[in-house]
């Protein structure tokens, strides 16, 4: 967050405390810090190496196997590892699905949190296919719901990040984006 504030200050844009809070909320929900991403990547690489070594060790034990008792132990271990891997893959898929649903729903403002949860439960029950991080037909479902049941959604669907409404305070005479940004924040460009 501090890097973003520094960048905005460098551009001559000062955020109010409320605006900074809104930015922090969006960043907290939508972004992962570089340090956390690097740590997760390192963890994933290490676990992948461990799994590869485990598989290699199991294959070696299978090849060296001369005992019936050892074969039973190997079969039990293989079954356990297979079940553990399936459970992990299932958990990762569920996590990816949950994240994609939250991301999709963050683009809509519902009448209340209870209504949002109800629509989310109905959405999950529809079984939309997740492909490349998005649900096939998911946006269409929500847009159709907006048409058929507009009371489910709040009056102001999605205000801008730094605005409490959709009315811009930017000077329409401002001839470039930078001038409009300064004007929207009530500042004058030097």
mmCIF file with all atom_site columns, C-alpha atoms in Angstrom, residues 3 16 54 115 125 165 167 172 180 185:
data_model
loop_
_atom_site.group_PDB
_atom_site.id
_atom_site.type_symbol
_atom_site.label_atom_id
_atom_site.label_alt_id
_atom_site.label_comp_id
_atom_site.label_asym_id
_atom_site.label_entity_id
_atom_site.label_seq_id
_atom_site.pdbx_PDB_ins_code
_atom_site.Cartn_x
_atom_site.Cartn_y
_atom_site.Cartn_z
_atom_site.occupancy
_atom_site.B_iso_or_equiv
_atom_site.pdbx_formal_charge
_atom_site.auth_seq_id
_atom_site.auth_comp_id
_atom_site.auth_asym_id
_atom_site.auth_atom_id
_atom_site.pdbx_PDB_model_num
ATOM 1  C CA . UNK A 1 3   ? 4.321   1.968   -2.647  1.00 0.00 ? 3   UNK A CA 1
ATOM 2  C CA . UNK A 1 16  ? -7.982  11.420  1.910   1.00 0.00 ? 16  UNK A CA 1
ATOM 3  C CA . UNK A 1 54  ? 8.586   -39.902 -2.757  1.00 0.00 ? 54  UNK A CA 1
ATOM 4  C CA . UNK A 1 115 ? -29.319 -11.358 -0.244  1.00 0.00 ? 115 UNK A CA 1
ATOM 5  C CA . UNK A 1 125 ? -25.983 -24.676 -6.942  1.00 0.00 ? 125 UNK A CA 1
ATOM 6  C CA . UNK A 1 165 ? -21.741 8.214   -6.238  1.00 0.00 ? 165 UNK A CA 1
ATOM 7  C CA . UNK A 1 167 ? -21.551 11.909  -10.478 1.00 0.00 ? 167 UNK A CA 1
ATOM 8  C CA . UNK A 1 172 ? -15.717 18.789  -18.128 1.00 0.00 ? 172 UNK A CA 1
ATOM 9  C CA . UNK A 1 180 ? -9.533  15.635  -15.031 1.00 0.00 ? 180 UNK A CA 1
ATOM 10 C CA . UNK A 1 185 ? -9.892  15.527  -6.377  1.00 0.00 ? 185 UNK A CA 1
#
